[in-house]
Tab-separated table of C-alpha atoms in Angstrom:
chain	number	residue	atom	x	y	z
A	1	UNK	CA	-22.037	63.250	152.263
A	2	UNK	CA	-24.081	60.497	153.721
A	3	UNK	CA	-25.104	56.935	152.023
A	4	UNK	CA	-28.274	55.680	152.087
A	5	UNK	CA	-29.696	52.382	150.732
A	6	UNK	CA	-32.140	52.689	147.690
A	7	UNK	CA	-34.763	49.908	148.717
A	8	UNK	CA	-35.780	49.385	145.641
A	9	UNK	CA	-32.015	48.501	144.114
A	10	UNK	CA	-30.280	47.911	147.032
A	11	UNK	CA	-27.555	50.381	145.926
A	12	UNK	CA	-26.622	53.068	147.819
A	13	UNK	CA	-26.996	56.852	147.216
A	14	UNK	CA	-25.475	59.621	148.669
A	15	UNK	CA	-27.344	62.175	150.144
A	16	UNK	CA	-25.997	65.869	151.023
A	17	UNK	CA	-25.230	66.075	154.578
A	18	UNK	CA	-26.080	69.564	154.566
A	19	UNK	CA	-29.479	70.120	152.734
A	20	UNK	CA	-30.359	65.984	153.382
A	21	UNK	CA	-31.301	65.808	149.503
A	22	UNK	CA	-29.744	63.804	146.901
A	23	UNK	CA	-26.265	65.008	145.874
A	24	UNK	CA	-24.863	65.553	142.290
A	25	UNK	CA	-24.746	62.349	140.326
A	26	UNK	CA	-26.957	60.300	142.346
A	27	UNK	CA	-29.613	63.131	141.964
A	28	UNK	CA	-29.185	62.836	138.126
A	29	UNK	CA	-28.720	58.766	138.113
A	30	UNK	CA	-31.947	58.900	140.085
A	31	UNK	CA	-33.883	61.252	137.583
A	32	UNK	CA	-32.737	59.048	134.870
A	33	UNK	CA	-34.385	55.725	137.092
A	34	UNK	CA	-37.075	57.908	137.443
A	35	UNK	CA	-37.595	58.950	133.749
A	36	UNK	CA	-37.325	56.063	132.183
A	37	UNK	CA	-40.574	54.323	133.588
A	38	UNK	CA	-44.517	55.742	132.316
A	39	UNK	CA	-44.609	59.652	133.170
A	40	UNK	CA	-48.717	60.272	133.051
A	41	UNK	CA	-47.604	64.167	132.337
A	42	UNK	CA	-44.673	66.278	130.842
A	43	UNK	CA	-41.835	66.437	132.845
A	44	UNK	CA	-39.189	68.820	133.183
A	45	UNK	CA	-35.972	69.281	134.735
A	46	UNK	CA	-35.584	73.220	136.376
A	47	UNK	CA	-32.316	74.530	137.855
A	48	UNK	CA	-31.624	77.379	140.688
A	49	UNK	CA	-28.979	79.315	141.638
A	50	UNK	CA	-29.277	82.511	144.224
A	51	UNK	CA	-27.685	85.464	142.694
A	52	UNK	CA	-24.403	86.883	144.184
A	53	UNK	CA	-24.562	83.967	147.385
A	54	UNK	CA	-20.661	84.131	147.835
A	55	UNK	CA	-21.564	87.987	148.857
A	56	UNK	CA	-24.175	86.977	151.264
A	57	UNK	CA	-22.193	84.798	152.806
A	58	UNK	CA	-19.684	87.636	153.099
A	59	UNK	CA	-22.275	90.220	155.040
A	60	UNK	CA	-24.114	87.563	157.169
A	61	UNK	CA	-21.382	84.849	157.391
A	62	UNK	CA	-21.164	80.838	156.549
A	63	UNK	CA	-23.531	79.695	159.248
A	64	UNK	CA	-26.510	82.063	158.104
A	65	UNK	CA	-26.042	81.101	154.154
A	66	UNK	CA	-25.819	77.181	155.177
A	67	UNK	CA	-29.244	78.159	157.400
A	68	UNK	CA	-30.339	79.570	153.925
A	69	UNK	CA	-29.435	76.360	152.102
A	70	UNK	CA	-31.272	74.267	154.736
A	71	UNK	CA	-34.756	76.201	154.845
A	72	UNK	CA	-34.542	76.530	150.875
A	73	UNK	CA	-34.021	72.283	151.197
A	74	UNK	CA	-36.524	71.507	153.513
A	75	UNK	CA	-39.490	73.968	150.995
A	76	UNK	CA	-38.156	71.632	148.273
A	77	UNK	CA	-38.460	68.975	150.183
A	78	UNK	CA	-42.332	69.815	151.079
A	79	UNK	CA	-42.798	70.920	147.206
A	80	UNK	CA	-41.798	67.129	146.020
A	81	UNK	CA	-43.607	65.584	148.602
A	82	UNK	CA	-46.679	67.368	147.433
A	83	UNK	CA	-46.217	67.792	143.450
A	84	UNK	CA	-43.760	64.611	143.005
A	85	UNK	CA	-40.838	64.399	141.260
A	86	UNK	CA	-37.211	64.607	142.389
A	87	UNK	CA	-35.001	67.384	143.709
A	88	UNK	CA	-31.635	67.480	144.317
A	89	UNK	CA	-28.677	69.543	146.016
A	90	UNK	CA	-25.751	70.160	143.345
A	91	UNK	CA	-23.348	72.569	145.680
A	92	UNK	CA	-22.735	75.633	146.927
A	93	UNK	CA	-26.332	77.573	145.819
A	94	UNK	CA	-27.253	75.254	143.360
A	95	UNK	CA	-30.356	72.850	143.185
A	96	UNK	CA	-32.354	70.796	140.458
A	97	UNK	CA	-35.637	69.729	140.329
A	98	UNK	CA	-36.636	67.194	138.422
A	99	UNK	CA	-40.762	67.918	138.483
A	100	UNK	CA	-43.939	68.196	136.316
A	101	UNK	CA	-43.597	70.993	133.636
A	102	UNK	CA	-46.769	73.185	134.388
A	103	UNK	CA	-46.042	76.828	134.347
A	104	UNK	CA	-48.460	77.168	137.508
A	105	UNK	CA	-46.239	74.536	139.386
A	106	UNK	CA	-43.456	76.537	137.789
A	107	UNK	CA	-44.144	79.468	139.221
A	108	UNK	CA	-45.382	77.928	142.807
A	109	UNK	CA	-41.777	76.746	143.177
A	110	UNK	CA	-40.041	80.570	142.419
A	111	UNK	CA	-42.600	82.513	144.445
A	112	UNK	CA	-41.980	79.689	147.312
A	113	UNK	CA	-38.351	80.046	147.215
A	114	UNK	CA	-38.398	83.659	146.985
A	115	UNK	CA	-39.806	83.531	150.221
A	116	UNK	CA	-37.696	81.152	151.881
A	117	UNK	CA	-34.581	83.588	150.914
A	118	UNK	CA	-36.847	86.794	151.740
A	119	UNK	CA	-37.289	85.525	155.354
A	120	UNK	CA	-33.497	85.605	155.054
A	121	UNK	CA	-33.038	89.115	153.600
A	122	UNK	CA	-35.304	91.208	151.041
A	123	UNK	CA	-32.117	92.666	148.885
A	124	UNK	CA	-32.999	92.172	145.439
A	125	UNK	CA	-29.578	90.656	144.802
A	126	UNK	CA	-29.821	88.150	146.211
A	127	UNK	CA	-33.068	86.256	144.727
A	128	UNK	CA	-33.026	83.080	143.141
A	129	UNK	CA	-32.839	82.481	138.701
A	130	UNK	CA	-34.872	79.822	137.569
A	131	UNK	CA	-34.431	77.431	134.032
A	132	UNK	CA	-36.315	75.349	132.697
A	133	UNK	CA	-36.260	72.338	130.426
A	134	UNK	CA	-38.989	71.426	128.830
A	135	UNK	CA	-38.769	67.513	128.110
A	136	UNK	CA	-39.005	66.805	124.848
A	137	UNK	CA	-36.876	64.231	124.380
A	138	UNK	CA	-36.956	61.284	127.132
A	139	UNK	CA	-33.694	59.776	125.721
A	140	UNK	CA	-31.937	62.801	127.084
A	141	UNK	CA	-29.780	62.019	130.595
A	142	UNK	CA	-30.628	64.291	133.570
A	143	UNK	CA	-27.093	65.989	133.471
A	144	UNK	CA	-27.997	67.074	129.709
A	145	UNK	CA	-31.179	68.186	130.837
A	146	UNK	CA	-30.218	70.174	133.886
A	147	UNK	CA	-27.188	71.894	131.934
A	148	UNK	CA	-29.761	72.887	129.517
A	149	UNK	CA	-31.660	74.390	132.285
A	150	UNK	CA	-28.900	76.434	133.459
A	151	UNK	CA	-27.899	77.809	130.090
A	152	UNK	CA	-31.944	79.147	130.082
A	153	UNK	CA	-30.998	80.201	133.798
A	154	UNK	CA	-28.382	82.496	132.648
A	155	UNK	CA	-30.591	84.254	130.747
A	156	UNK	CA	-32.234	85.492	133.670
A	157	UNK	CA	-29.287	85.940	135.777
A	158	UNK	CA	-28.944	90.271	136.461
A	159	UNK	CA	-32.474	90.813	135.167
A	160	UNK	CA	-34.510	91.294	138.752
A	161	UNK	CA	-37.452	91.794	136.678
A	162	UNK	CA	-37.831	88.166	135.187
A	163	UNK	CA	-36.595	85.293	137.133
A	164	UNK	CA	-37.499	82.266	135.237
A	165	UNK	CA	-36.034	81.707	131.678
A	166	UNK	CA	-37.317	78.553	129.178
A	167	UNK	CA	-34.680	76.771	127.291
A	168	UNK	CA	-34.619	76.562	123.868
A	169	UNK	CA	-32.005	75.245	121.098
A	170	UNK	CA	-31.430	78.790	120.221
A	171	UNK	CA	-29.736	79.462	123.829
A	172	UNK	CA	-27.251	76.352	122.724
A	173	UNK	CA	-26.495	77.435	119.226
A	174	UNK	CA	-25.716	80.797	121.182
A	175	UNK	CA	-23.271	79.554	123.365
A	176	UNK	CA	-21.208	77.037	121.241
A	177	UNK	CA	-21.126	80.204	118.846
A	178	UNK	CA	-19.305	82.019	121.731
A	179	UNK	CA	-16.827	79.314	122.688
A	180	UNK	CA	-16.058	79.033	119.093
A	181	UNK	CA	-14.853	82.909	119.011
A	182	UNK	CA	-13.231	82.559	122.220
């Protein structure tokens, strides 16, 4: 990972050397900067995986799914540049966006990624999942938000017929029920 200087701090951040985005907790200590000053509309925080990526790499080897990785970067790089907000590289196939909640913009970003990975291959398996949190709360920090994301992302994950799942407190009640009867 690379470390660049935040101008307006001083501090540094790292960056993914990879993807060139912010990686793991400086994308989330970044979001929280971010959040905490006058948001004119409703943010939320959305989180992607690609489905079965440790078998793509398999049939088309490391360089083509770090190629993938790149190209899907460099659209999310273009998408914050021209929707704001913040995205960030979390490893392996994993990224966060930090952006405005509007189900058109929403939907923008998954039919834009889908197409980055289709130039890659068309397979079904391997398309992206998509969750969403829906800020409601601004006290919340990022990593809250963006786990809450992924539990709506796993709601979607196997179903090739919806690809972008909306948290709710339901989804959490669901899953601490599990872990209790594990």
């Amino acid at each position: 990972m690379g470390t660049v200087p935040d101008l307006e701090t001083q501090d540094y951040v790292e960056l993914d050397t990879l993807t060139g985005l912010y990686a793991g907790n400086t994308f989330f200590k970044q979001v929280d900067k971010l959040r905490k000053q006058p948001l004119e509309v409703v943010y939320g925080m959305v989180s992607m995986d690609l489905e079965h990526f440790r078998v793509f790499n398999k049939l088309y080897g490391r360089t083509q799914g770090n190629d993938l990785l790149m190209q899907i970067a460099e659209y999310l790089k273009d998408f914050q540049k021209r929707h704001g907000g913040l995205v960030g590289y979390l490893g392996g196939d994993n990224y966060g966006v930090f952006m405005p909640c509007d189900d058109a913009l929403i939907a923008e970003l998954c039919k834009g990624i889908t197409a980055e990975v289709e130039k890659f291959n068309t397979t079904v398996g391997f398309l992206p999942a998509f969750g969403v949190y829906r800020i409601d709360d601004v006290s919340v920090a990022a990593g809250t938000m963006y786990d809450r994301a992924t539990i709506a992302m796993a709601h979607v994950v196997g179903n090739y017929q919806v690809r972008i799942c909306e948290y709710n407190q339901d989804m959490e009640a669901k899953v601490e029920e599990e872990i209790k009867l594990l």
